[in-house]
Tab-separated table of C-alpha atoms and ligand atoms in Angstrom:
chain	number	residue	atom	x	y	z
A	1	UNK	CA	162.885	191.167	97.942
A	2	UNK	CA	164.032	193.804	100.529
A	3	UNK	CA	164.836	196.330	98.176
A	4	UNK	CA	161.852	195.705	96.346
A	5	UNK	CA	159.486	195.777	99.330
A	6	UNK	CA	161.342	199.443	100.230
A	7	UNK	CA	160.558	200.276	97.001
A	8	UNK	CA	157.033	199.238	97.340
A	9	UNK	CA	157.002	201.093	100.551
A	10	UNK	CA	158.453	204.524	99.542
A	11	UNK	CA	155.834	203.929	96.279
A	12	UNK	CA	153.464	203.920	98.828
A	13	UNK	CA	154.515	206.825	100.633
A	14	UNK	CA	154.521	208.554	97.622
A	15	UNK	CA	151.360	208.066	97.056
A	16	UNK	CA	149.683	208.925	100.021
A	17	UNK	CA	151.921	212.007	100.379
A	18	UNK	CA	150.301	212.654	96.601
A	19	UNK	CA	146.859	211.627	98.102
A	20	UNK	CA	147.194	213.975	100.949
A	21	UNK	CA	147.964	216.610	98.650
A	22	UNK	CA	145.576	216.063	96.315
A	23	UNK	CA	142.899	215.892	98.601
A	24	UNK	CA	144.153	219.240	100.575
A	25	UNK	CA	143.877	220.414	96.790
A	26	UNK	CA	140.485	220.085	96.258
A	27	UNK	CA	139.894	220.776	99.936
A	28	UNK	CA	141.178	224.105	99.989
A	29	UNK	CA	139.329	224.466	96.181
A	30	UNK	CA	136.006	223.382	97.615
A	31	UNK	CA	136.492	225.984	100.680
A	32	UNK	CA	136.751	228.875	98.108
A	33	UNK	CA	134.147	227.804	95.908
A	34	UNK	CA	131.886	227.390	98.747
A	35	UNK	CA	132.828	230.976	100.125
A	36	UNK	CA	132.168	232.262	96.701
A	37	UNK	CA	128.946	230.915	96.758
A	38	UNK	CA	128.536	232.119	100.213
A	39	UNK	CA	129.367	235.877	99.051
A	40	UNK	CA	127.654	235.483	95.998
A	41	UNK	CA	124.499	235.161	98.626
A	42	UNK	CA	123.892	232.639	100.902
A	43	UNK	CA	121.259	230.748	99.035
A	44	UNK	CA	119.080	233.100	97.300
A	45	UNK	CA	118.906	235.134	100.302
A	46	UNK	CA	121.674	238.000	100.343
A	47	UNK	CA	121.607	238.391	96.840
A	48	UNK	CA	121.242	242.154	95.714
A	49	UNK	CA	117.689	242.789	94.877
A	50	UNK	CA	117.007	245.154	92.621
A	51	UNK	CA	113.778	246.978	91.691
A	52	UNK	CA	112.525	247.348	88.048
A	53	UNK	CA	109.959	249.573	86.791
A	54	UNK	CA	108.194	248.844	83.591
A	55	UNK	CA	104.730	250.139	81.406
A	56	UNK	CA	103.181	246.813	81.270
A	57	UNK	CA	100.712	247.683	78.982
A	58	UNK	CA	103.131	246.361	76.382
A	59	UNK	CA	102.537	243.209	75.126
A	60	UNK	CA	104.325	240.634	74.148
A	61	UNK	CA	107.366	242.939	75.790
A	62	UNK	CA	105.844	243.671	79.389
A	63	UNK	CA	102.243	243.076	80.322
A	64	UNK	CA	100.356	241.980	83.494
A	65	UNK	CA	98.491	238.660	83.633
A	66	UNK	CA	95.043	238.058	85.013
A	67	UNK	CA	96.716	237.571	88.132
A	68	UNK	CA	98.634	240.918	88.300
A	69	UNK	CA	101.697	239.428	87.442
A	70	UNK	CA	104.052	241.571	85.464
A	71	UNK	CA	104.949	239.413	82.469
A	72	UNK	CA	106.514	239.177	78.813
A	73	UNK	CA	109.529	238.957	76.365
A	74	UNK	CA	111.384	241.734	78.303
A	75	UNK	CA	110.432	240.657	82.006
A	76	UNK	CA	112.364	237.086	80.838
A	77	UNK	CA	115.174	238.763	79.642
A	78	UNK	CA	115.279	240.534	83.369
A	79	UNK	CA	114.752	237.576	84.940
A	80	UNK	CA	117.655	235.823	82.713
A	81	UNK	CA	120.157	238.898	82.986
A	82	UNK	CA	119.382	238.816	86.851
A	83	UNK	CA	120.415	234.921	87.335
A	84	UNK	CA	123.724	235.502	84.724
A	85	UNK	CA	124.397	238.533	87.019
A	86	UNK	CA	123.631	236.901	90.446
A	87	UNK	CA	121.254	239.428	91.795
A	88	UNK	CA	117.255	239.286	92.041
A	89	UNK	CA	114.402	241.350	90.592
A	90	UNK	CA	111.345	242.889	91.131
A	91	UNK	CA	108.774	244.454	88.856
A	92	UNK	CA	106.474	247.337	89.556
A	93	UNK	CA	104.259	248.833	87.535
A	94	UNK	CA	104.621	252.698	86.553
A	95	UNK	CA	103.064	253.474	83.012
A	96	UNK	CA	105.234	254.766	80.093
A	97	UNK	CA	105.652	258.681	81.429
A	98	UNK	CA	105.847	258.359	85.374
A	99	UNK	CA	108.817	255.389	84.241
A	100	UNK	CA	111.607	258.289	83.752
A	101	UNK	CA	110.882	260.638	86.929
A	102	UNK	CA	110.787	257.271	88.587
A	103	UNK	CA	114.760	255.868	87.242
A	104	UNK	CA	115.614	259.518	87.742
A	105	UNK	CA	114.581	260.414	91.075
A	106	UNK	CA	115.927	256.584	92.299
A	107	UNK	CA	112.899	254.963	93.336
A	108	UNK	CA	113.603	251.904	91.078
A	109	UNK	CA	117.076	251.025	90.480
A	110	UNK	CA	116.379	250.612	86.430
A	111	UNK	CA	113.745	250.516	83.740
A	112	UNK	CA	113.140	247.627	81.288
A	113	UNK	CA	110.346	249.178	78.933
A	114	UNK	CA	111.107	248.152	75.466
A	115	UNK	CA	113.116	251.600	75.282
A	116	UNK	CA	114.697	252.384	72.271
A	117	UNK	CA	118.286	253.662	72.991
A	118	UNK	CA	118.096	257.749	71.728
A	119	UNK	CA	120.550	260.333	71.785
A	120	UNK	CA	118.352	262.497	73.263
A	121	UNK	CA	117.723	260.135	76.565
A	122	UNK	CA	121.570	259.474	76.527
A	123	UNK	CA	121.527	262.979	77.871
A	124	UNK	CA	119.310	262.325	80.302
A	125	UNK	CA	119.616	258.473	81.299
A	126	UNK	CA	122.226	255.479	80.838
A	127	UNK	CA	121.535	252.735	78.872
A	128	UNK	CA	122.571	249.560	78.731
A	129	UNK	CA	124.221	247.357	76.204
A	130	UNK	CA	121.379	246.497	73.653
A	131	UNK	CA	119.744	243.535	74.113
A	132	UNK	CA	116.886	243.862	71.788
A	133	UNK	CA	116.191	244.622	68.174
A	134	UNK	CA	113.201	246.791	66.472
A	135	UNK	CA	111.638	249.419	64.260
A	136	UNK	CA	108.242	250.932	63.230
A	137	UNK	CA	105.537	249.419	62.391
A	138	UNK	CA	101.992	251.070	60.901
A	139	UNK	CA	98.794	249.613	61.823
A	140	UNK	CA	95.766	250.804	59.572
A	141	UNK	CA	92.344	249.295	59.041
A	142	UNK	CA	92.536	246.808	56.214
A	143	UNK	CA	90.712	248.722	53.553
A	144	UNK	CA	93.035	252.009	54.129
A	145	UNK	CA	94.635	252.878	50.945
A	146	UNK	CA	98.128	254.029	52.636
A	147	UNK	CA	101.134	251.653	51.299
A	148	UNK	CA	103.709	254.211	53.082
A	149	UNK	CA	104.308	256.197	55.916
A	150	UNK	CA	104.968	259.217	53.483
A	151	UNK	CA	101.043	259.397	52.828
A	152	UNK	CA	100.283	259.916	56.479
A	153	UNK	CA	101.502	263.402	56.371
A	154	UNK	CA	98.122	264.721	56.030
A	155	UNK	CA	96.326	261.713	57.966
A	156	UNK	CA	95.464	261.581	61.832
A	157	UNK	CA	98.393	259.352	63.228
A	158	UNK	CA	97.478	257.528	67.011
A	159	UNK	CA	101.056	256.952	68.717
A	160	UNK	CA	102.030	256.404	72.571
A	161	UNK	CA	103.088	259.845	73.931
A	162	UNK	CA	106.607	260.835	73.853
A	163	UNK	CA	107.883	256.883	71.926
A	164	UNK	CA	109.926	256.763	69.224
A	165	UNK	CA	106.895	256.272	67.129
A	166	UNK	CA	105.362	259.631	68.282
A	167	UNK	CA	109.248	260.866	67.430
A	168	UNK	CA	108.829	259.659	63.854
A	169	UNK	CA	105.702	261.225	63.203
A	170	UNK	CA	106.062	264.620	64.474
A	171	UNK	CA	108.913	264.214	62.108
A	172	UNK	CA	106.924	263.561	59.380
A	173	UNK	CA	103.666	265.827	60.498
A	174	UNK	CA	105.330	268.287	62.080
A	175	UNK	CA	105.882	268.786	66.227
A	176	UNK	CA	102.065	270.546	66.577
A	177	UNK	CA	100.287	268.574	64.183
A	178	UNK	CA	96.482	268.652	66.129
A	179	UNK	CA	96.465	265.449	63.528
A	180	UNK	CA	98.422	263.203	65.957
A	181	UNK	CA	96.699	261.857	68.200
A	182	UNK	CA	99.259	260.817	71.463
A	183	UNK	CA	97.582	258.705	74.103
A	184	UNK	CA	99.228	257.600	77.539
A	185	UNK	CA	99.267	253.715	76.376
A	186	UNK	CA	99.636	251.540	73.040
A	187	UNK	CA	96.493	249.856	73.416
A	188	UNK	CA	94.834	253.160	73.868
A	189	UNK	CA	96.405	254.375	70.455
A	190	UNK	CA	95.515	251.389	68.764
A	191	UNK	CA	92.211	251.810	70.140
A	192	UNK	CA	92.072	255.150	68.767
A	193	UNK	CA	92.487	254.003	65.267
A	194	UNK	CA	90.184	251.590	65.338
A	195	UNK	CA	87.063	253.880	66.894
A	196	UNK	CA	88.069	255.879	64.038
A	197	UNK	CA	89.805	258.717	66.035
A	198	UNK	CA	92.718	257.904	63.214
A	199	UNK	CA	93.392	257.019	60.158
A	200	UNK	CA	96.683	254.462	61.598
A	201	UNK	CA	98.788	253.885	64.340
A	202	UNK	CA	102.750	254.124	64.438
A	203	UNK	CA	104.383	251.793	67.043
A	204	UNK	CA	106.956	249.229	67.995
A	205	UNK	CA	106.198	246.329	65.654
A	206	UNK	CA	106.574	243.575	67.950
A	207	UNK	CA	103.732	245.057	69.879
A	208	UNK	CA	101.788	246.091	66.775
A	209	UNK	CA	102.167	242.378	65.126
A	210	UNK	CA	101.147	241.074	68.470
A	211	UNK	CA	97.733	243.017	68.820
A	212	UNK	CA	96.982	241.967	65.297
A	213	UNK	CA	97.588	238.373	66.171
A	214	UNK	CA	95.442	238.273	69.609
A	215	UNK	CA	92.501	240.484	67.469
A	216	UNK	CA	91.565	238.797	64.205
A	217	UNK	CA	88.354	240.159	64.363
A	218	UNK	CA	89.137	243.890	64.000
A	219	UNK	CA	90.106	243.541	60.337
A	220	UNK	CA	93.527	245.566	59.982
A	221	UNK	CA	96.664	245.468	58.037
A	222	UNK	CA	100.335	246.259	58.813
A	223	UNK	CA	102.601	248.314	56.520
A	224	UNK	CA	106.245	248.579	56.749
A	225	UNK	CA	108.364	251.164	55.661
A	226	UNK	CA	112.314	250.973	54.415
A	227	UNK	CA	112.339	254.463	56.038
A	228	UNK	CA	111.982	253.697	59.604
A	229	UNK	CA	115.979	253.133	61.164
A	230	UNK	CA	116.438	249.934	63.732
A	231	UNK	CA	115.950	250.744	67.153
A	232	UNK	CA	117.884	248.922	69.877
A	233	UNK	CA	116.121	248.534	73.464
A	234	UNK	CA	118.553	248.775	76.557
A	235	UNK	CA	117.667	248.940	79.914
A	236	UNK	CA	117.722	252.365	81.251
A	237	UNK	CA	119.849	253.651	85.028
A	238	UNK	CA	119.998	256.821	86.221
A	239	UNK	CA	122.873	258.942	85.125
A	240	UNK	CA	126.116	257.997	86.655
A	241	UNK	CA	124.799	254.824	88.120
A	242	UNK	CA	127.644	252.746	87.390
A	243	UNK	CA	127.255	250.013	89.305
A	244	UNK	CA	124.223	249.288	88.384
A	245	UNK	CA	124.887	249.312	84.861
A	246	UNK	CA	128.124	247.156	85.308
A	247	UNK	CA	125.596	244.546	86.928
A	248	UNK	CA	123.432	244.492	83.781
A	249	UNK	CA	125.911	245.088	80.948
A	250	UNK	CA	127.517	242.284	83.055
A	251	UNK	CA	124.199	239.913	82.547
A	252	UNK	CA	123.682	240.579	79.454
A	253	UNK	CA	127.307	239.667	78.413
A	254	UNK	CA	126.467	236.337	79.612
A	255	UNK	CA	123.294	235.469	78.289
A	256	UNK	CA	124.304	236.734	74.724
A	257	UNK	CA	127.229	234.882	74.627
A	258	UNK	CA	125.289	231.283	76.430
A	259	UNK	CA	122.701	231.856	73.759
A	260	UNK	CA	120.143	232.267	76.883
A	261	UNK	CA	118.941	235.824	75.297
A	262	UNK	CA	118.742	234.196	71.519
A	263	UNK	CA	116.630	231.640	72.879
A	264	UNK	CA	114.065	233.916	74.618
A	265	UNK	CA	113.743	236.310	71.736
A	266	UNK	CA	114.350	233.897	68.823
A	267	UNK	CA	117.107	236.425	67.265
A	268	UNK	CA	120.492	237.630	67.366
A	269	UNK	CA	120.777	241.432	68.062
A	270	UNK	CA	124.016	242.269	66.532
B	301	LIG	N1	110.782	251.857	71.852
B	301	LIG	C1	109.539	252.936	71.456
B	301	LIG	C2	110.523	253.551	72.326
B	301	LIG	O1	111.491	253.505	73.084
B	301	LIG	C3	108.532	252.541	72.357
B	301	LIG	C4	108.981	251.986	74.190
B	301	LIG	C5	107.176	251.834	74.590
B	301	LIG	N2	106.944	251.079	76.015
B	301	LIG	C6	106.406	250.676	76.668
B	301	LIG	N3	106.677	249.593	77.238
B	301	LIG	N4	105.214	251.447	76.397
B	301	LIG	O2	110.175	255.279	72.474
């Protein structure tokens, strides 16, 4: 009786000691993670804010809603990257060409703008890992006889200036061809074609498809061409800014792994 009582109290002692240890354990862990939470940003207010430049004329990727908010697929992607990477973002509309000096001059921390990662651009900027895959697409009036890109050789082609669409068109028509109508924005390029100032427009597939879908009254058709190479979009940072680049790549890695990126775009990038 006495012995079993002793065993019982010993057991009780062991139990309380282990409970104490367990409690300490959880305590330490909890205060640790609370601290982590704090350094990650007391609530949201202490998270680092990154300024993001864009050309918000590129529906459905980056555009302005009626209230002047910058929205779109690219914007959703960057917001998801920021959430995963533990930072905040604020978007600013620069337009296409002014975006590049805004990044190199440090006015913005990075740019999102359906920017294709190209070797030439990589000489002046650094790019994140790719987050979106695209290709060029041709847009022509519904009654056009054009069937492939090569047939645009002696036609007037409208493009957004200094885009990959402009580059492939220069390769076909010649760098200085007066038949290339290069405009500030993609909507302007398309209107040059619908106005009859160009026979075709060449631009990124998502944007061409979106325009056609949203303008059923304008009688247009799209033409795919196998000669167009796959293009990968990346976030663009000032050359050498590895700090921002690492933050972006970390976020991209997370949203690729957890399926969030695919949820937004509908497809896998690689
Ligand atoms: N992907 C093409 C390029 O990098 C076109 C991007 C244009 N983006 C825009 N928001 N206007 O040249």
